[in-house]
C-alpha cells in the first residue's frame, strides 16, 4: 500500500505532550481566574452562517476568513470570539441576566499569510461584561485587577497594564476643533518615537493642515507623563472645556481611584495617553498589557469599553467592556523566550508501576488505590527489559517509579524511587502515598511562566 | 440600519449559561479521570489537509465531511479524533514514548442530515493507548476500569460495560469454515431479537447457504449467556479447535480475571457475545456501555482493540486500544431524560456583593479578599433598585448575597444572605468566609448526573 505522508498544516499549532501540558496549565489558570471574578464559561460553535459572521462586513477580516458552502449553506469559521458573543447575546437576550459576564477560551481562524509565530488557527481567551442599556464604570475599573491576577497567577512579574480613555482623546481633539481630522493626527503622532517632536510638529502643520498653536497643544498633550497622579493632575488642567473630555477624565479617575482596593500595585499600572486602539469600536477605557522585558512582542492582553456590542443584530443598546488574550501566540512567544517553567511536571502520570511478579493483581490493586487517592498512575506491563522500562519513565519525566515484586507483596510494602533525586524507599502504602504527595506538592509548587 | 437576524446553525449545540456549566462539570470529570489513569492531553488542529484526513478514503465519511479550499489548499474539518491521532503518532513517532497514552476532548464535524438529537458539530472524548509493535493485553483489561470510574464519577450507577472479543467471533466462524461469510451471518444473527431463533435458523440455511448443523452451532453459540464465569466456561467448550478462537478466549479471560483488582464490580460488567462493532477495524477486545434504564440510547461509550492505527501513513505496526464518548449527544440525552443534577450550583459566582455605601473601596476590598480566598465573587454596582439586584442574584442562582453598608463597614462585619434558605448572618470576614465555604462544599457535594 502506498503511504500518505503525514503532515500538519502550516500555521496550525500541534504540540508534543510536554508543551501541551504547559499549555493546559495556562488554560487552567485562565479558567480559574476568570471564574474567580464571576465570569461564566461559554462555548459557541466554530462554524456560523457567513451572513451572521460578516454582518459588520468589509475589511481585512473578509479576506482572511475561512468561508465555504455545504449543501445550500454559506458557512464560515469564526475569526474572533466577539462576533459570536454579539450574536449569542442578541439571540438569547431574553434568557440572560445583565450585566452578563462571560469568558470564552476557543479556537478562531484567520487565513493569514503563513509566517513564523503567526497562526491561522489560534486560541483567544476573552472576557466581556455586557450591560443592558447601561454599564457602570466600576466594571471598567475591575478589568486591570483581572489582568493583574491572571498574569501574576501565570507567574509573570515584570509586566505593565497601560490604560487610556478614548473620550479623553476624542474630547481633546474636539477642543481643538479637530474632530474630523483625529485619524490623521493620531497616525502622525504615532511616529513620535521614530521621528521626534520637531518633525511631528512639522507634519501636523504641513500634512494635517493644523495651525502652529494646535500642533503645540497636541505636542504638549502627548508629552504628559509621570506617575498616575501626575498625569491625572496634568489632565485636570484641560478640564471644563469639553464635555466628552471631562467625562473621560472622570472615568479615568474612577479607574485609578479603586486600583488599590482591587489589589493592583501601582507599579503594574500606568495611565498612558499614547494608547488609542481600534478607533471605531472602543468608546471609553482602553487597555494594553506589555511585558517589560519584551516590548517587541507588543500587547499581550488588550481590550476596552464599547457602547454597542450587537448593533448589527438588534436595536438594543448593549454596552460592554472586554479584554482578549491571544493565547496561542503568547504561548509560542513564551516558549521562544525560554520563559516556560520546565521544572513543573509535564508527565502523563505521577507514578509508573512496574510489576515484578507473575500475578498482576497486587500491582493492579495498588494502581487502583493510588488513583482513588488522586495520584495519576500508570501501570507498565509491556514485556521489556528493566532498562527500557526505566528509560520510558525517564523520557516522559514521570517523577516516581514503583517496583512491586514477590518480596514486597509478601511484606505488604512497596519500593518507590524518586526519579529526580534517585532516592528509593520501601514503605507501606500509606507511607509511600504520603511521600509521593508531599513530593508532588513541592514539584508542582511553581508557576507555569518563569522570568529570569 | 437594517438588522441581521441572529441565529445559530441547525445541528450546532449552543448552550445557555446554566447547562453550559453542567457541560463544563462533565468535561472536568472526564479530564480528571483520564489523567488519573496516566493519559496525557492532546489538542490537534480542527482543520487538516483533505488528503491526510481522507487517506483511508471512501464510505459515508466522505459524503458527510466539511471540505473546502482556501487558496491552493484542499482542506477539511476532522470528522473524528482517531484519524488525527494516527497522523500525529506517525508524524511525531520519534518524539513519543510508547505505549503512548493520550486523551483528547475536542469538536468534530459531520454534515449529517439535521434531526433532533443529532449534531453536526459535537464533542468526542477519546482515550487511546498506542503500542510500538506490540501492546500488552493488560491495557485492554484496564479499559473497563476507566469506563467504570468515568461514569461513576459523573454520578451514574445503573450502567453496564459489555465486552466481547473479535478473535472469538472470527475464530468461531473459522471453525465452521465460514470465514468468508461472517458479515452475512452477523447481519442475520443481529435480527434475533426481532424475528426469533427459528426464523434466524431458516435465514442462515436459506440466505447464507449454511448447513443445518452449522446453523444450529451458531444458534447455540449466540445463546450462551449467564454470569461471566458461566459464559467463559461455556466458551471453553469450544477451545482447542481454532488458534484465533483460543487466543481470543485467553484475552477475554485475562480481561475478566483482573476486573476486581481494577475495582470494577461484577454487576457493572458483562461478557456479551452479541457485540461485534466495526468489523474492519477492531481486532480484539471490543466494548460497549449501556445505560440500563435507557437502552434506546444505545452505547454511550464504545471502542476496542485495533492492530494498526496508522497504516495509511507508515509501515510501522502501531496496535492500540481506545474508547470514545460522544459527549454532546450524551449531554443532550441526559438533559432530555431529566438526568442532570439541577441542585448543583451553576451560577457564574458564589457570592454577589451589593455595596450600600457611597465609597466603593470597602466593597471592592472585600471582593478582593474573597477572591484571594478562592471564592468566586461578583461585585454588583449597577444603579438599580434593591429588588432588581436581588432578582439578578436569584435568576442566576447565585447562592450568597453580601450587603455592605456604612454600618457594616464601621463595625468591620458583613451581612450575608443564603439565597436558598433565606438565612442571614452578620459576621466578621473570617466567620462569613467559613460559613460560605462550608455551604458551598455542601452545595457542590453531588455529582453532575442524577438517576432517579
mmCIF file with all atom_site columns, C-alpha atoms in Angstrom, chain A residues 1 3-9 12-17 20-21 24 31 35-49 51-52 55 63-66 68 70 75 77 87-88 90-92 94-101 107 109 111 121 123 134-136 138-139 142 258 261-262 311-315 348-349 359-361 364-365 368 371 374-382 392 395-396, chain B residues 1 3-9 12-17 20-21 24 31 35-49 51-52 55 63-66 68 70 75 77 87-88 90-92 94-101 107 109 111 121 123 134-136 138-139 142 258 261-262 311-315 348-349 359-361 364-365 368 371 374-382 392 395-396:
data_model
loop_
_atom_site.group_PDB
_atom_site.id
_atom_site.type_symbol
_atom_site.label_atom_id
_atom_site.label_alt_id
_atom_site.label_comp_id
_atom_site.label_asym_id
_atom_site.label_entity_id
_atom_site.label_seq_id
_atom_site.pdbx_PDB_ins_code
_atom_site.Cartn_x
_atom_site.Cartn_y
_atom_site.Cartn_z
_atom_site.occupancy
_atom_site.B_iso_or_equiv
_atom_site.pdbx_formal_charge
_atom_site.auth_seq_id
_atom_site.auth_comp_id
_atom_site.auth_asym_id
_atom_site.auth_atom_id
_atom_site.pdbx_PDB_model_num
ATOM 1   C CA . UNK A 1 1   ? 0.000   0.000   0.000  1.00 0.00 ? 1   UNK A CA 1
ATOM 2   C CA . UNK A 1 3   ? 1.645   5.597   2.244  1.00 0.00 ? 3   UNK A CA 1
ATOM 3   C CA . UNK A 1 4   ? 0.323   9.105   2.650  1.00 0.00 ? 4   UNK A CA 1
ATOM 4   C CA . UNK A 1 5   ? 2.936   11.422  4.108  1.00 0.00 ? 5   UNK A CA 1
ATOM 5   C CA . UNK A 1 6   ? 1.587   12.591  7.477  1.00 0.00 ? 6   UNK A CA 1
ATOM 6   C CA . UNK A 1 7   ? 1.751   16.354  7.908  1.00 0.00 ? 7   UNK A CA 1
ATOM 7   C CA . UNK A 1 8   ? 0.144   19.139  9.888  1.00 0.00 ? 8   UNK A CA 1
ATOM 8   C CA . UNK A 1 9   ? -0.879  22.294  8.036  1.00 0.00 ? 9   UNK A CA 1
ATOM 9   C CA . UNK A 1 12  ? -1.572  25.301  12.837 1.00 0.00 ? 12  UNK A CA 1
ATOM 10  C CA . UNK A 1 13  ? -0.059  24.651  16.264 1.00 0.00 ? 13  UNK A CA 1
ATOM 11  C CA . UNK A 1 14  ? 0.213   20.995  17.198 1.00 0.00 ? 14  UNK A CA 1
ATOM 12  C CA . UNK A 1 15  ? 2.135   20.461  20.411 1.00 0.00 ? 15  UNK A CA 1
ATOM 13  C CA . UNK A 1 16  ? 4.071   17.495  21.696 1.00 0.00 ? 16  UNK A CA 1
ATOM 14  C CA . UNK A 1 17  ? 2.875   16.091  25.028 1.00 0.00 ? 17  UNK A CA 1
ATOM 15  C CA . UNK A 1 20  ? 0.795   20.576  25.620 1.00 0.00 ? 20  UNK A CA 1
ATOM 16  C CA . UNK A 1 21  ? 0.787   20.012  29.385 1.00 0.00 ? 21  UNK A CA 1
ATOM 17  C CA . UNK A 1 24  ? -3.112  23.063  29.629 1.00 0.00 ? 24  UNK A CA 1
ATOM 18  C CA . UNK A 1 31  ? -10.363 29.394  33.563 1.00 0.00 ? 31  UNK A CA 1
ATOM 19  C CA . UNK A 1 35  ? -14.249 32.203  37.282 1.00 0.00 ? 35  UNK A CA 1
ATOM 20  C CA . UNK A 1 36  ? -12.986 33.922  40.467 1.00 0.00 ? 36  UNK A CA 1
ATOM 21  C CA . UNK A 1 37  ? -14.249 37.204  39.052 1.00 0.00 ? 37  UNK A CA 1
ATOM 22  C CA . UNK A 1 38  ? -17.722 35.832  38.372 1.00 0.00 ? 38  UNK A CA 1
ATOM 23  C CA . UNK A 1 39  ? -17.492 35.075  34.651 1.00 0.00 ? 39  UNK A CA 1
ATOM 24  C CA . UNK A 1 40  ? -19.436 32.137  33.279 1.00 0.00 ? 40  UNK A CA 1
ATOM 25  C CA . UNK A 1 41  ? -17.912 29.881  30.601 1.00 0.00 ? 41  UNK A CA 1
ATOM 26  C CA . UNK A 1 42  ? -19.443 29.922  27.121 1.00 0.00 ? 42  UNK A CA 1
ATOM 27  C CA . UNK A 1 43  ? -18.854 27.673  24.161 1.00 0.00 ? 43  UNK A CA 1
ATOM 28  C CA . UNK A 1 44  ? -20.265 28.816  20.839 1.00 0.00 ? 44  UNK A CA 1
ATOM 29  C CA . UNK A 1 45  ? -19.965 26.953  17.523 1.00 0.00 ? 45  UNK A CA 1
ATOM 30  C CA . UNK A 1 46  ? -16.792 27.245  15.457 1.00 0.00 ? 46  UNK A CA 1
ATOM 31  C CA . UNK A 1 47  ? -18.947 27.398  12.319 1.00 0.00 ? 47  UNK A CA 1
ATOM 32  C CA . UNK A 1 48  ? -21.515 30.148  11.822 1.00 0.00 ? 48  UNK A CA 1
ATOM 33  C CA . UNK A 1 49  ? -23.610 31.262  8.899  1.00 0.00 ? 49  UNK A CA 1
ATOM 34  C CA . UNK A 1 51  ? -24.159 36.338  6.789  1.00 0.00 ? 51  UNK A CA 1
ATOM 35  C CA . UNK A 1 52  ? -24.263 36.287  10.592 1.00 0.00 ? 52  UNK A CA 1
ATOM 36  C CA . UNK A 1 55  ? -22.934 41.218  9.333  1.00 0.00 ? 55  UNK A CA 1
ATOM 37  C CA . UNK A 1 63  ? -10.198 38.369  3.005  1.00 0.00 ? 63  UNK A CA 1
ATOM 38  C CA . UNK A 1 64  ? -8.807  36.194  5.778  1.00 0.00 ? 64  UNK A CA 1
ATOM 39  C CA . UNK A 1 65  ? -11.951 34.299  6.612  1.00 0.00 ? 65  UNK A CA 1
ATOM 40  C CA . UNK A 1 66  ? -12.390 30.557  6.029  1.00 0.00 ? 66  UNK A CA 1
ATOM 41  C CA . UNK A 1 68  ? -17.248 27.617  2.266  1.00 0.00 ? 68  UNK A CA 1
ATOM 42  C CA . UNK A 1 70  ? -22.072 22.856  2.467  1.00 0.00 ? 70  UNK A CA 1
ATOM 43  C CA . UNK A 1 75  ? -20.749 28.961  6.133  1.00 0.00 ? 75  UNK A CA 1
ATOM 44  C CA . UNK A 1 77  ? -15.309 29.690  10.653 1.00 0.00 ? 77  UNK A CA 1
ATOM 45  C CA . UNK A 1 87  ? -24.889 37.044  18.090 1.00 0.00 ? 87  UNK A CA 1
ATOM 46  C CA . UNK A 1 88  ? -25.304 34.984  21.276 1.00 0.00 ? 88  UNK A CA 1
ATOM 47  C CA . UNK A 1 90  ? -28.797 39.214  20.708 1.00 0.00 ? 90  UNK A CA 1
ATOM 48  C CA . UNK A 1 91  ? -30.241 35.730  20.149 1.00 0.00 ? 91  UNK A CA 1
ATOM 49  C CA . UNK A 1 92  ? -30.591 34.722  23.796 1.00 0.00 ? 92  UNK A CA 1
ATOM 50  C CA . UNK A 1 94  ? -34.451 37.183  26.989 1.00 0.00 ? 94  UNK A CA 1
ATOM 51  C CA . UNK A 1 95  ? -32.781 34.252  28.717 1.00 0.00 ? 95  UNK A CA 1
ATOM 52  C CA . UNK A 1 96  ? -29.763 36.149  30.046 1.00 0.00 ? 96  UNK A CA 1
ATOM 53  C CA . UNK A 1 97  ? -29.299 38.249  33.186 1.00 0.00 ? 97  UNK A CA 1
ATOM 54  C CA . UNK A 1 98  ? -27.476 41.564  32.739 1.00 0.00 ? 98  UNK A CA 1
ATOM 55  C CA . UNK A 1 99  ? -24.757 42.531  33.344 1.00 0.00 ? 99  UNK A CA 1
ATOM 56  C CA . UNK A 1 100 ? -23.842 39.338  31.533 1.00 0.00 ? 100 UNK A CA 1
ATOM 57  C CA . UNK A 1 101 ? -20.301 38.250  32.358 1.00 0.00 ? 101 UNK A CA 1
ATOM 58  C CA . UNK A 1 107 ? -10.085 28.498  18.657 1.00 0.00 ? 107 UNK A CA 1
ATOM 59  C CA . UNK A 1 109 ? -9.458  31.070  12.314 1.00 0.00 ? 109 UNK A CA 1
ATOM 60  C CA . UNK A 1 111 ? -6.147  32.640  6.790  1.00 0.00 ? 111 UNK A CA 1
ATOM 61  C CA . UNK A 1 121 ? -5.834  28.539  13.973 1.00 0.00 ? 121 UNK A CA 1
ATOM 62  C CA . UNK A 1 123 ? -6.868  30.310  20.819 1.00 0.00 ? 123 UNK A CA 1
ATOM 63  C CA . UNK A 1 134 ? -26.096 50.958  30.761 1.00 0.00 ? 134 UNK A CA 1
ATOM 64  C CA . UNK A 1 135 ? -22.966 49.599  32.368 1.00 0.00 ? 135 UNK A CA 1
ATOM 65  C CA . UNK A 1 136 ? -21.375 51.073  35.471 1.00 0.00 ? 136 UNK A CA 1
ATOM 66  C CA . UNK A 1 138 ? -16.751 50.026  38.104 1.00 0.00 ? 138 UNK A CA 1
ATOM 67  C CA . UNK A 1 139 ? -16.724 47.253  35.516 1.00 0.00 ? 139 UNK A CA 1
ATOM 68  C CA . UNK A 1 142 ? -12.180 45.984  37.606 1.00 0.00 ? 142 UNK A CA 1
ATOM 69  C CA . UNK A 1 258 ? -10.043 51.921  43.030 1.00 0.00 ? 258 UNK A CA 1
ATOM 70  C CA . UNK A 1 261 ? -8.812  48.228  46.590 1.00 0.00 ? 261 UNK A CA 1
ATOM 71  C CA . UNK A 1 262 ? -8.780  45.894  43.580 1.00 0.00 ? 262 UNK A CA 1
ATOM 72  C CA . UNK A 1 311 ? -25.783 46.731  16.758 1.00 0.00 ? 311 UNK A CA 1
ATOM 73  C CA . UNK A 1 312 ? -25.801 44.577  13.620 1.00 0.00 ? 312 UNK A CA 1
ATOM 74  C CA . UNK A 1 313 ? -28.385 42.230  15.144 1.00 0.00 ? 313 UNK A CA 1
ATOM 75  C CA . UNK A 1 314 ? -30.533 44.359  17.438 1.00 0.00 ? 314 UNK A CA 1
ATOM 76  C CA . UNK A 1 315 ? -31.664 47.888  18.238 1.00 0.00 ? 315 UNK A CA 1
ATOM 77  C CA . UNK A 1 348 ? 1.190   11.925  31.791 1.00 0.00 ? 348 UNK A CA 1
ATOM 78  C CA . UNK A 1 349 ? 1.461   10.229  35.211 1.00 0.00 ? 349 UNK A CA 1
ATOM 79  C CA . UNK A 1 359 ? 0.322   -12.370 39.186 1.00 0.00 ? 359 UNK A CA 1
ATOM 80  C CA . UNK A 1 360 ? -0.529  -8.810  38.208 1.00 0.00 ? 360 UNK A CA 1
ATOM 81  C CA . UNK A 1 361 ? -3.421  -8.496  40.666 1.00 0.00 ? 361 UNK A CA 1
ATOM 82  C CA . UNK A 1 364 ? -3.305  -3.554  39.663 1.00 0.00 ? 364 UNK A CA 1
ATOM 83  C CA . UNK A 1 365 ? -4.821  -3.197  43.141 1.00 0.00 ? 365 UNK A CA 1
ATOM 84  C CA . UNK A 1 368 ? -6.434  1.321   41.859 1.00 0.00 ? 368 UNK A CA 1
ATOM 85  C CA . UNK A 1 371 ? -5.825  6.502   41.716 1.00 0.00 ? 371 UNK A CA 1
ATOM 86  C CA . UNK A 1 374 ? -5.892  11.119  43.455 1.00 0.00 ? 374 UNK A CA 1
ATOM 87  C CA . UNK A 1 375 ? -2.429  10.060  42.254 1.00 0.00 ? 375 UNK A CA 1
ATOM 88  C CA . UNK A 1 376 ? -2.125  9.849   38.457 1.00 0.00 ? 376 UNK A CA 1
ATOM 89  C CA . UNK A 1 377 ? -0.890  6.318   37.981 1.00 0.00 ? 377 UNK A CA 1
ATOM 90  C CA . UNK A 1 378 ? 0.224   4.255   35.023 1.00 0.00 ? 378 UNK A CA 1
ATOM 91  C CA . UNK A 1 379 ? 0.704   0.532   35.117 1.00 0.00 ? 379 UNK A CA 1
ATOM 92  C CA . UNK A 1 380 ? 3.527   -0.617  32.861 1.00 0.00 ? 380 UNK A CA 1
ATOM 93  C CA . UNK A 1 381 ? 3.083   -4.214  31.748 1.00 0.00 ? 381 UNK A CA 1
ATOM 94  C CA . UNK A 1 382 ? 4.882   -4.384  28.407 1.00 0.00 ? 382 UNK A CA 1
ATOM 95  C CA . UNK A 1 392 ? 10.301  5.063   29.482 1.00 0.00 ? 392 UNK A CA 1
ATOM 96  C CA . UNK A 1 395 ? 11.931  10.068  28.917 1.00 0.00 ? 395 UNK A CA 1
ATOM 97  C CA . UNK A 1 396 ? 8.464   11.250  29.959 1.00 0.00 ? 396 UNK A CA 1
ATOM 98  C CA . UNK B 2 1   ? -29.516 50.306  9.807  1.00 0.00 ? 1   UNK B CA 1
ATOM 99  C CA . UNK B 2 3   ? -30.582 44.322  11.285 1.00 0.00 ? 3   UNK B CA 1
ATOM 100 C CA . UNK B 2 4   ? -29.317 40.828  10.589 1.00 0.00 ? 4   UNK B CA 1
ATOM 101 C CA . UNK B 2 5   ? -31.421 38.214  12.324 1.00 0.00 ? 5   UNK B CA 1
ATOM 102 C CA . UNK B 2 6   ? -29.131 36.455  14.810 1.00 0.00 ? 6   UNK B CA 1
ATOM 103 C CA . UNK B 2 7   ? -29.270 32.679  14.530 1.00 0.00 ? 7   UNK B CA 1
ATOM 104 C CA . UNK B 2 8   ? -27.230 29.608  15.334 1.00 0.00 ? 8   UNK B CA 1
ATOM 105 C CA . UNK B 2 9   ? -26.920 26.910  12.689 1.00 0.00 ? 9   UNK B CA 1
ATOM 106 C CA . UNK B 2 12  ? -24.872 23.054  16.346 1.00 0.00 ? 12  UNK B CA 1
ATOM 107 C CA . UNK B 2 13  ? -25.224 22.982  20.132 1.00 0.00 ? 13  UNK B CA 1
ATOM 108 C CA . UNK B 2 14  ? -25.078 26.379  21.780 1.00 0.00 ? 14  UNK B CA 1
ATOM 109 C CA . UNK B 2 15  ? -25.898 26.220  25.470 1.00 0.00 ? 15  UNK B CA 1
ATOM 110 C CA . UNK B 2 16  ? -27.253 28.819  27.856 1.00 0.00 ? 16  UNK B CA 1
ATOM 111 C CA . UNK B 2 17  ? -25.030 29.592  30.849 1.00 0.00 ? 17  UNK B CA 1
ATOM 112 C CA . UNK B 2 20  ? -23.018 25.151  29.882 1.00 0.00 ? 20  UNK B CA 1
ATOM 113 C CA . UNK B 2 21  ? -21.808 24.972  33.495 1.00 0.00 ? 21  UNK B CA 1
ATOM 114 C CA . UNK B 2 24  ? -18.124 22.056  31.927 1.00 0.00 ? 24  UNK B CA 1
ATOM 115 C CA . UNK B 2 31  ? -10.226 15.322  32.112 1.00 0.00 ? 31  UNK B CA 1
ATOM 116 C CA . UNK B 2 35  ? -5.458  11.954  33.835 1.00 0.00 ? 35  UNK B CA 1
ATOM 117 C CA . UNK B 2 36  ? -5.717  9.618   36.866 1.00 0.00 ? 36  UNK B CA 1
ATOM 118 C CA . UNK B 2 37  ? -5.056  6.702   34.512 1.00 0.00 ? 37  UNK B CA 1
ATOM 119 C CA . UNK B 2 38  ? -1.936  8.305   33.074 1.00 0.00 ? 38  UNK B CA 1
ATOM 120 C CA . UNK B 2 39  ? -3.274  9.748   29.830 1.00 0.00 ? 39  UNK B CA 1
ATOM 121 C CA . UNK B 2 40  ? -1.764  12.958  28.522 1.00 0.00 ? 40  UNK B CA 1
ATOM 122 C CA . UNK B 2 41  ? -3.971  15.635  26.942 1.00 0.00 ? 41  UNK B CA 1
ATOM 123 C CA . UNK B 2 42  ? -3.600  16.333  23.226 1.00 0.00 ? 42  UNK B CA 1
ATOM 124 C CA . UNK B 2 43  ? -5.016  19.080  21.081 1.00 0.00 ? 43  UNK B CA 1
ATOM 125 C CA . UNK B 2 44  ? -4.729  18.648  17.325 1.00 0.00 ? 44  UNK B CA 1
ATOM 126 C CA . UNK B 2 45  ? -5.976  21.107  14.691 1.00 0.00 ? 45  UNK B CA 1
ATOM 127 C CA . UNK B 2 46  ? -9.645  21.110  13.692 1.00 0.00 ? 46  UNK B CA 1
ATOM 128 C CA . UNK B 2 47  ? -8.582  21.637  10.065 1.00 0.00 ? 47  UNK B CA 1
ATOM 129 C CA . UNK B 2 48  ? -6.376  19.111  8.274  1.00 0.00 ? 48  UNK B CA 1
ATOM 130 C CA . UNK B 2 49  ? -5.337  18.650  4.703  1.00 0.00 ? 49  UNK B CA 1
ATOM 131 C CA . UNK B 2 51  ? -5.615  14.094  1.583  1.00 0.00 ? 51  UNK B CA 1
ATOM 132 C CA . UNK B 2 52  ? -4.329  13.416  5.098  1.00 0.00 ? 52  UNK B CA 1
ATOM 133 C CA . UNK B 2 55  ? -6.141  8.773   3.396  1.00 0.00 ? 55  UNK B CA 1
ATOM 134 C CA . UNK B 2 63  ? -20.105 12.399  1.975  1.00 0.00 ? 63  UNK B CA 1
ATOM 135 C CA . UNK B 2 64  ? -20.508 13.946  5.424  1.00 0.00 ? 64  UNK B CA 1
ATOM 136 C CA . UNK B 2 65  ? -17.212 15.740  5.598  1.00 0.00 ? 65  UNK B CA 1
ATOM 137 C CA . UNK B 2 66  ? -16.857 19.530  5.641  1.00 0.00 ? 66  UNK B CA 1
ATOM 138 C CA . UNK B 2 68  ? -13.314 23.303  1.186  1.00 0.00 ? 68  UNK B CA 1
ATOM 139 C CA . UNK B 2 70  ? -8.533  28.082  0.807  1.00 0.00 ? 70  UNK B CA 1
ATOM 140 C CA . UNK B 2 75  ? -8.846  21.355  3.463  1.00 0.00 ? 75  UNK B CA 1
ATOM 141 C CA . UNK B 2 77  ? -12.624 19.586  9.208  1.00 0.00 ? 77  UNK B CA 1
ATOM 142 C CA . UNK B 2 87  ? -1.447  11.251  11.758 1.00 0.00 ? 87  UNK B CA 1
ATOM 143 C CA . UNK B 2 88  ? 0.005   12.652  14.985 1.00 0.00 ? 88  UNK B CA 1
ATOM 144 C CA . UNK B 2 90  ? 3.025   8.722   12.560 1.00 0.00 ? 90  UNK B CA 1
ATOM 145 C CA . UNK B 2 91  ? 4.339   12.287  12.252 1.00 0.00 ? 91  UNK B CA 1
ATOM 146 C CA . UNK B 2 92  ? 5.822   12.591  15.741 1.00 0.00 ? 92  UNK B CA 1
ATOM 147 C CA . UNK B 2 94  ? 10.400  9.682   17.049 1.00 0.00 ? 94  UNK B CA 1
ATOM 148 C CA . UNK B 2 95  ? 9.435   12.166  19.731 1.00 0.00 ? 95  UNK B CA 1
ATOM 149 C CA . UNK B 2 96  ? 6.910   9.962   21.546 1.00 0.00 ? 96  UNK B CA 1
ATOM 150 C CA . UNK B 2 97  ? 7.379   7.282   24.204 1.00 0.00 ? 97  UNK B CA 1
ATOM 151 C CA . UNK B 2 98  ? 5.409   4.064   23.704 1.00 0.00 ? 98  UNK B CA 1
ATOM 152 C CA . UNK B 2 99  ? 2.966   2.902   24.923 1.00 0.00 ? 99  UNK B CA 1
ATOM 153 C CA . UNK B 2 100 ? 1.658   6.370   24.133 1.00 0.00 ? 100 UNK B CA 1
ATOM 154 C CA . UNK B 2 101 ? -1.419  7.170   26.203 1.00 0.00 ? 101 UNK B CA 1
ATOM 155 C CA . UNK B 2 107 ? -15.077 19.074  18.497 1.00 0.00 ? 107 UNK B CA 1
ATOM 156 C CA . UNK B 2 109 ? -17.719 17.747  12.298 1.00 0.00 ? 109 UNK B CA 1
ATOM 157 C CA . UNK B 2 111 ? -22.624 17.160  7.865  1.00 0.00 ? 111 UNK B CA 1
ATOM 158 C CA . UNK B 2 121 ? -20.559 19.789  15.454 1.00 0.00 ? 121 UNK B CA 1
ATOM 159 C CA . UNK B 2 123 ? -17.515 16.751  21.164 1.00 0.00 ? 123 UNK B CA 1
ATOM 160 C CA . UNK B 2 134 ? 3.189   -4.811  20.472 1.00 0.00 ? 134 UNK B CA 1
ATOM 161 C CA . UNK B 2 135 ? 0.749   -3.908  23.196 1.00 0.00 ? 135 UNK B CA 1
ATOM 162 C CA . UNK B 2 136 ? 0.148   -5.983  26.294 1.00 0.00 ? 136 UNK B CA 1
ATOM 163 C CA . UNK B 2 138 ? -3.399  -5.605  30.388 1.00 0.00 ? 138 UNK B CA 1
ATOM 164 C CA . UNK B 2 139 ? -4.120  -2.399  28.508 1.00 0.00 ? 139 UNK B CA 1
ATOM 165 C CA . UNK B 2 142 ? -7.758  -1.679  32.123 1.00 0.00 ? 142 UNK B CA 1
ATOM 166 C CA . UNK B 2 258 ? -8.312  -8.616  36.695 1.00 0.00 ? 258 UNK B CA 1
ATOM 167 C CA . UNK B 2 261 ? -8.254  -5.713  41.115 1.00 0.00 ? 261 UNK B CA 1
ATOM 168 C CA . UNK B 2 262 ? -9.146  -2.852  38.766 1.00 0.00 ? 262 UNK B CA 1
ATOM 169 C CA . UNK B 2 311 ? -1.285  2.031   8.354  1.00 0.00 ? 311 UNK B CA 1
ATOM 170 C CA . UNK B 2 312 ? -2.189  4.743   5.836  1.00 0.00 ? 312 UNK B CA 1
ATOM 171 C CA . UNK B 2 313 ? 0.805   6.826   6.914  1.00 0.00 ? 313 UNK B CA 1
ATOM 172 C CA . UNK B 2 314 ? 3.508   4.369   7.969  1.00 0.00 ? 314 UNK B CA 1
ATOM 173 C CA . UNK B 2 315 ? 4.725   0.779   7.668  1.00 0.00 ? 315 UNK B CA 1
ATOM 174 C CA . UNK B 2 348 ? -21.213 32.409  37.442 1.00 0.00 ? 348 UNK B CA 1
ATOM 175 C CA . UNK B 2 349 ? -20.358 33.406  41.022 1.00 0.00 ? 349 UNK B CA 1
ATOM 176 C CA . UNK B 2 359 ? -17.365 54.822  48.761 1.00 0.00 ? 359 UNK B CA 1
ATOM 177 C CA . UNK B 2 360 ? -16.968 51.545  46.902 1.00 0.00 ? 360 UNK B CA 1
ATOM 178 C CA . UNK B 2 361 ? -13.470 50.869  48.239 1.00 0.00 ? 361 UNK B CA 1
ATOM 179 C CA . UNK B 2 364 ? -14.025 46.202  46.364 1.00 0.00 ? 364 UNK B CA 1
ATOM 180 C CA . UNK B 2 365 ? -11.530 45.239  49.084 1.00 0.00 ? 365 UNK B CA 1
ATOM 181 C CA . UNK B 2 368 ? -10.518 41.119  46.519 1.00 0.00 ? 368 UNK B CA 1
ATOM 182 C CA . UNK B 2 371 ? -11.287 36.051  45.556 1.00 0.00 ? 371 UNK B CA 1
ATOM 183 C CA . UNK B 2 374 ? -10.846 31.183  46.273 1.00 0.00 ? 374 UNK B CA 1
ATOM 184 C CA . UNK B 2 375 ? -14.475 32.337  46.425 1.00 0.00 ? 375 UNK B CA 1
ATOM 185 C CA . UNK B 2 376 ? -15.922 33.263  43.024 1.00 0.00 ? 376 UNK B CA 1
ATOM 186 C CA . UNK B 2 377 ? -17.135 36.780  43.651 1.00 0.00 ? 377 UNK B CA 1
ATOM 187 C CA . UNK B 2 378 ? -19.045 39.338  41.641 1.00 0.00 ? 378 UNK B CA 1
ATOM 188 C CA . UNK B 2 379 ? -19.354 42.947  42.588 1.00 0.00 ? 379 UNK B CA 1
ATOM 189 C CA . UNK B 2 380 ? -22.717 44.422  41.578 1.00 0.00 ? 380 UNK B CA 1
ATOM 190 C CA . UNK B 2 381 ? -22.517 48.192  41.095 1.00 0.00 ? 381 UNK B CA 1
ATOM 191 C CA . UNK B 2 382 ? -25.255 48.938  38.584 1.00 0.00 ? 382 UNK B CA 1
ATOM 192 C CA . UNK B 2 392 ? -30.369 39.304  39.425 1.00 0.00 ? 392 UNK B CA 1
ATOM 193 C CA . UNK B 2 395 ? -32.221 34.450  38.436 1.00 0.00 ? 395 UNK B CA 1
ATOM 194 C CA . UNK B 2 396 ? -28.665 33.207  38.107 1.00 0.00 ? 396 UNK B CA 1
#
